[in-house]
Short mmCIF file of C-alpha atoms in Angstrom, two decimals:
data_model
loop_
_atom_site.label_atom_id
_atom_site.label_comp_id
_atom_site.label_asym_id
_atom_site.label_seq_id
_atom_site.Cartn_x
_atom_site.Cartn_y
_atom_site.Cartn_z
CA MET A 95 -0.05 -0.05 -0.17
CA ALA A 96 1.43 3.31 -0.95
CA ILE A 97 1.97 6.20 1.46
CA SER A 98 -0.71 8.73 1.63
CA ARG A 99 -0.01 12.31 0.55
CA LYS A 100 -1.12 13.70 4.14
CA LEU A 101 1.22 11.11 5.91
CA VAL A 102 4.21 12.92 3.47
CA LEU A 103 2.81 16.46 4.11
CA LEU A 104 2.72 15.89 7.89
CA LEU A 105 6.25 14.38 7.83
CA ILE A 106 7.42 17.64 5.65
CA TYR A 107 5.67 19.70 8.33
CA ILE A 108 8.06 17.72 11.17
CA VAL A 109 11.15 18.61 9.22
CA ILE A 110 10.13 22.13 8.99
CA ALA A 111 8.48 22.66 12.28
CA ALA A 112 11.26 20.58 14.22
CA PRO A 113 13.35 22.91 16.63
CA PRO A 114 17.08 22.83 15.06
CA ARG A 115 19.84 21.56 17.69
CA ALA A 116 22.89 23.90 17.53
CA ASP A 117 24.97 21.10 19.40
CA ALA A 118 23.70 18.19 16.97
CA ALA A 119 25.39 17.71 13.74
CA ILE A 120 22.41 15.79 12.53
CA THR A 121 19.47 17.43 11.98
CA CYS A 122 15.67 16.03 12.15
CA SER A 123 15.67 16.81 8.28
CA THR A 124 18.60 14.10 7.95
CA VAL A 125 16.74 11.80 10.26
CA LEU A 126 13.35 11.71 8.66
CA ASN A 127 14.69 11.89 5.00
CA GLY A 128 16.60 8.75 5.81
CA LEU A 129 13.84 6.82 7.13
CA ILE A 130 10.95 7.89 4.73
CA PRO A 131 11.57 4.57 3.01
CA CYS A 132 10.69 2.93 6.33
CA LEU A 133 7.14 4.09 6.60
CA SER A 134 5.41 1.67 4.53
CA PHE A 135 6.68 -0.97 6.95
CA VAL A 136 6.34 0.34 10.31
CA VAL A 137 2.87 1.45 9.16
CA ASN A 138 1.74 -1.89 6.97
CA GLY A 139 4.28 -4.38 7.90
CA GLY A 140 5.52 -6.85 5.06
CA LYS A 141 8.96 -6.46 3.68
CA VAL A 142 11.34 -3.60 4.86
CA PRO A 143 12.51 -2.01 1.76
CA PRO A 144 16.37 -2.07 1.22
CA THR A 145 16.37 1.90 0.95
CA CYS A 146 14.86 1.88 4.42
CA CYS A 147 17.75 -0.49 5.70
CA ARG A 148 20.31 1.93 3.95
CA GLY A 149 19.01 4.92 5.75
CA ILE A 150 18.81 3.09 9.11
CA LYS A 151 22.50 2.00 8.48
CA SER A 152 23.35 5.58 7.37
CA LEU A 153 22.05 7.01 10.35
CA TYR A 154 23.67 4.58 12.69
CA GLY A 155 27.18 4.99 11.25
CA ILE A 156 27.21 9.04 11.43
CA ALA A 157 25.16 9.21 15.05
CA LYS A 158 28.85 8.62 16.80
CA THR A 159 28.34 10.89 19.74
CA THR A 160 25.82 11.20 22.65
CA VAL A 161 24.54 14.55 21.20
CA ASP A 162 23.70 12.93 17.88
CA ARG A 163 22.22 9.98 19.31
CA LYS A 164 19.91 12.05 21.68
CA GLY A 165 18.93 14.34 18.82
CA VAL A 166 18.18 11.06 16.52
CA CYS A 167 16.09 9.92 19.73
CA SER A 168 14.38 13.20 19.79
CA CYS A 169 13.36 13.70 16.23
CA LEU A 170 12.22 9.85 15.90
CA LYS A 171 10.32 10.61 19.19
CA ILE A 172 8.77 13.64 17.71
CA ALA A 173 7.65 11.76 14.12
CA ALA A 174 6.44 8.90 16.35
CA SER A 175 3.77 11.27 18.20
CA SER A 176 2.81 13.03 15.27
CA VAL A 177 2.41 10.30 12.75
CA SER A 178 -0.64 8.23 12.93
CA GLY A 179 -0.91 4.68 12.36
CA ILE A 180 2.79 3.49 13.18
CA ASN A 181 2.68 -0.05 14.69
CA PHE A 182 5.43 -0.04 17.22
CA LYS A 183 6.24 -3.31 17.00
CA ASN A 184 7.11 -3.20 13.38
CA ALA A 185 9.47 0.08 14.21
CA ALA A 186 11.22 -1.54 16.88
CA ALA A 187 11.88 -4.79 14.33
CA LEU A 188 13.35 -2.52 11.82
CA PRO A 189 16.88 -2.27 13.12
CA GLY A 190 17.20 -5.95 13.73
CA LYS A 191 15.62 -6.47 10.32
CA CYS A 192 18.52 -4.30 8.90
CA GLY A 193 21.30 -6.03 10.86
CA VAL A 194 21.65 -2.85 12.85
CA LYS A 195 22.11 -4.06 16.54
CA ASN A 196 22.40 -1.74 19.72
CA ILE A 197 20.26 1.24 19.08
CA PRO A 198 20.03 2.96 22.48
CA PHE A 199 16.75 3.94 22.31
CA LYS A 200 13.42 2.50 21.16
CA ILE A 201 11.16 4.29 18.47
CA SER A 202 8.17 5.44 20.60
CA PRO A 203 6.79 8.56 21.23
CA LYS A 204 7.44 7.60 25.20
CA ALA A 205 11.17 7.29 24.53
CA ASP A 206 13.43 8.83 27.23
CA CYS A 207 16.16 10.45 25.08
CA SER A 208 17.66 12.11 28.11
CA LYS A 209 19.10 8.65 28.84
CA VAL A 210 20.66 8.00 25.44
CA ARG A 211 24.40 7.72 25.70
#
Protein backbone atom coordinates (compact mmCIF):
# COMPACT_ATOMS: atom_id res chain seq x y z
CA MET A 1 0.00 0.00 0.00
CA ALA A 2 1.34 3.42 -0.92
CA ILE A 3 2.05 6.02 1.72
CA SER A 4 -0.72 8.59 1.77
CA ARG A 5 -0.06 12.13 0.66
CA LYS A 6 -1.32 13.34 4.05
CA LEU A 7 1.36 11.28 5.82
CA VAL A 8 4.13 12.65 3.59
CA LEU A 9 2.92 16.21 4.15
CA LEU A 10 2.88 15.61 7.91
CA LEU A 11 6.49 14.43 7.79
CA ILE A 12 7.49 17.48 5.79
CA TYR A 13 5.79 19.63 8.44
CA ILE A 14 7.74 17.83 11.19
CA VAL A 15 11.02 18.50 9.39
CA ILE A 16 10.19 22.19 9.04
CA ALA A 17 8.68 22.66 12.51
CA ALA A 18 11.20 20.66 14.54
CA PRO A 19 13.52 23.03 16.38
CA PRO A 20 17.11 22.90 15.15
CA ARG A 21 19.61 21.48 17.60
CA ALA A 22 22.62 23.77 17.62
CA ASP A 23 24.76 21.20 19.40
CA ALA A 24 23.92 18.25 17.14
CA ALA A 25 25.51 17.59 13.77
CA ILE A 26 22.53 15.51 12.61
CA THR A 27 19.36 17.44 11.85
CA CYS A 28 15.78 16.19 12.04
CA SER A 29 15.64 16.66 8.30
CA THR A 30 18.53 14.21 7.88
CA VAL A 31 16.88 11.70 10.22
CA LEU A 32 13.47 11.83 8.60
CA ASN A 33 14.78 11.88 5.03
CA GLY A 34 16.78 8.75 5.79
CA LEU A 35 13.78 6.97 7.26
CA ILE A 36 10.95 7.99 4.92
CA PRO A 37 11.46 4.74 2.97
CA CYS A 38 10.62 2.88 6.21
CA LEU A 39 7.13 4.32 6.55
CA SER A 40 5.38 1.66 4.51
CA PHE A 41 6.85 -1.04 6.75
CA VAL A 42 6.16 0.65 10.08
CA VAL A 43 2.55 1.32 9.08
CA ASN A 44 1.70 -1.78 7.05
CA GLY A 45 4.35 -4.41 7.84
CA GLY A 46 5.50 -6.71 5.07
CA LYS A 47 8.95 -6.60 3.54
CA VAL A 48 11.43 -3.94 4.67
CA PRO A 49 12.54 -1.90 1.64
CA PRO A 50 16.31 -1.95 0.98
CA THR A 51 16.29 1.86 0.93
CA CYS A 52 14.93 1.80 4.49
CA CYS A 53 17.81 -0.37 5.68
CA ARG A 54 20.31 1.89 3.92
CA GLY A 55 18.82 4.86 5.77
CA ILE A 56 18.96 3.10 9.14
CA LYS A 57 22.56 1.98 8.58
CA SER A 58 23.56 5.45 7.46
CA LEU A 59 22.03 7.12 10.52
CA TYR A 60 23.58 4.55 12.82
CA GLY A 61 26.95 5.18 11.18
CA ILE A 62 26.86 8.97 11.50
CA ALA A 63 25.37 9.18 15.02
CA LYS A 64 28.73 8.77 16.75
CA THR A 65 28.34 11.11 19.72
CA THR A 66 25.88 11.14 22.60
CA VAL A 67 24.57 14.51 21.39
CA ASP A 68 23.92 13.07 17.92
CA ARG A 69 22.20 9.97 19.30
CA LYS A 70 20.00 12.12 21.56
CA GLY A 71 19.16 14.29 18.57
CA VAL A 72 18.15 11.27 16.49
CA CYS A 73 16.07 9.99 19.40
CA SER A 74 14.32 13.35 19.79
CA CYS A 75 13.52 13.59 16.08
CA LEU A 76 12.13 10.06 16.03
CA LYS A 77 10.11 10.76 19.17
CA ILE A 78 8.55 13.82 17.52
CA ALA A 79 7.75 11.79 14.41
CA ALA A 80 6.36 8.89 16.44
CA SER A 81 4.10 11.29 18.32
CA SER A 82 2.92 13.05 15.18
CA VAL A 83 2.36 10.32 12.61
CA SER A 84 -0.78 8.26 13.06
CA GLY A 85 -0.92 4.62 12.06
CA ILE A 86 2.57 3.61 13.17
CA ASN A 87 2.80 0.04 14.41
CA PHE A 88 5.48 0.36 17.09
CA LYS A 89 6.21 -3.37 17.03
CA ASN A 90 7.15 -2.96 13.37
CA ALA A 91 9.21 0.12 14.20
CA ALA A 92 11.05 -1.72 16.99
CA ALA A 93 11.81 -4.60 14.61
CA LEU A 94 13.41 -2.39 11.95
CA PRO A 95 16.99 -2.21 13.26
CA GLY A 96 17.21 -6.00 13.67
CA LYS A 97 15.66 -6.63 10.25
CA CYS A 98 18.29 -4.33 8.78
CA GLY A 99 21.19 -5.96 10.64
CA VAL A 100 21.78 -3.02 12.99
CA LYS A 101 22.14 -3.89 16.64
CA ASN A 102 22.66 -1.78 19.75
CA ILE A 103 20.30 1.08 18.94
CA PRO A 104 20.33 2.98 22.27
CA PHE A 105 16.60 3.84 22.26
CA LYS A 106 13.22 2.64 21.07
CA ILE A 107 11.22 4.37 18.37
CA SER A 108 8.33 5.47 20.51
CA PRO A 109 6.49 8.63 21.53
CA LYS A 110 7.44 7.62 25.10
CA ALA A 111 11.19 7.34 24.47
CA ASP A 112 13.30 8.96 27.18
CA CYS A 113 15.96 10.59 25.05
CA SER A 114 17.68 12.08 28.11
CA LYS A 115 18.93 8.57 28.96
CA VAL A 116 20.53 7.97 25.56
CA ARG A 117 24.31 7.68 25.71
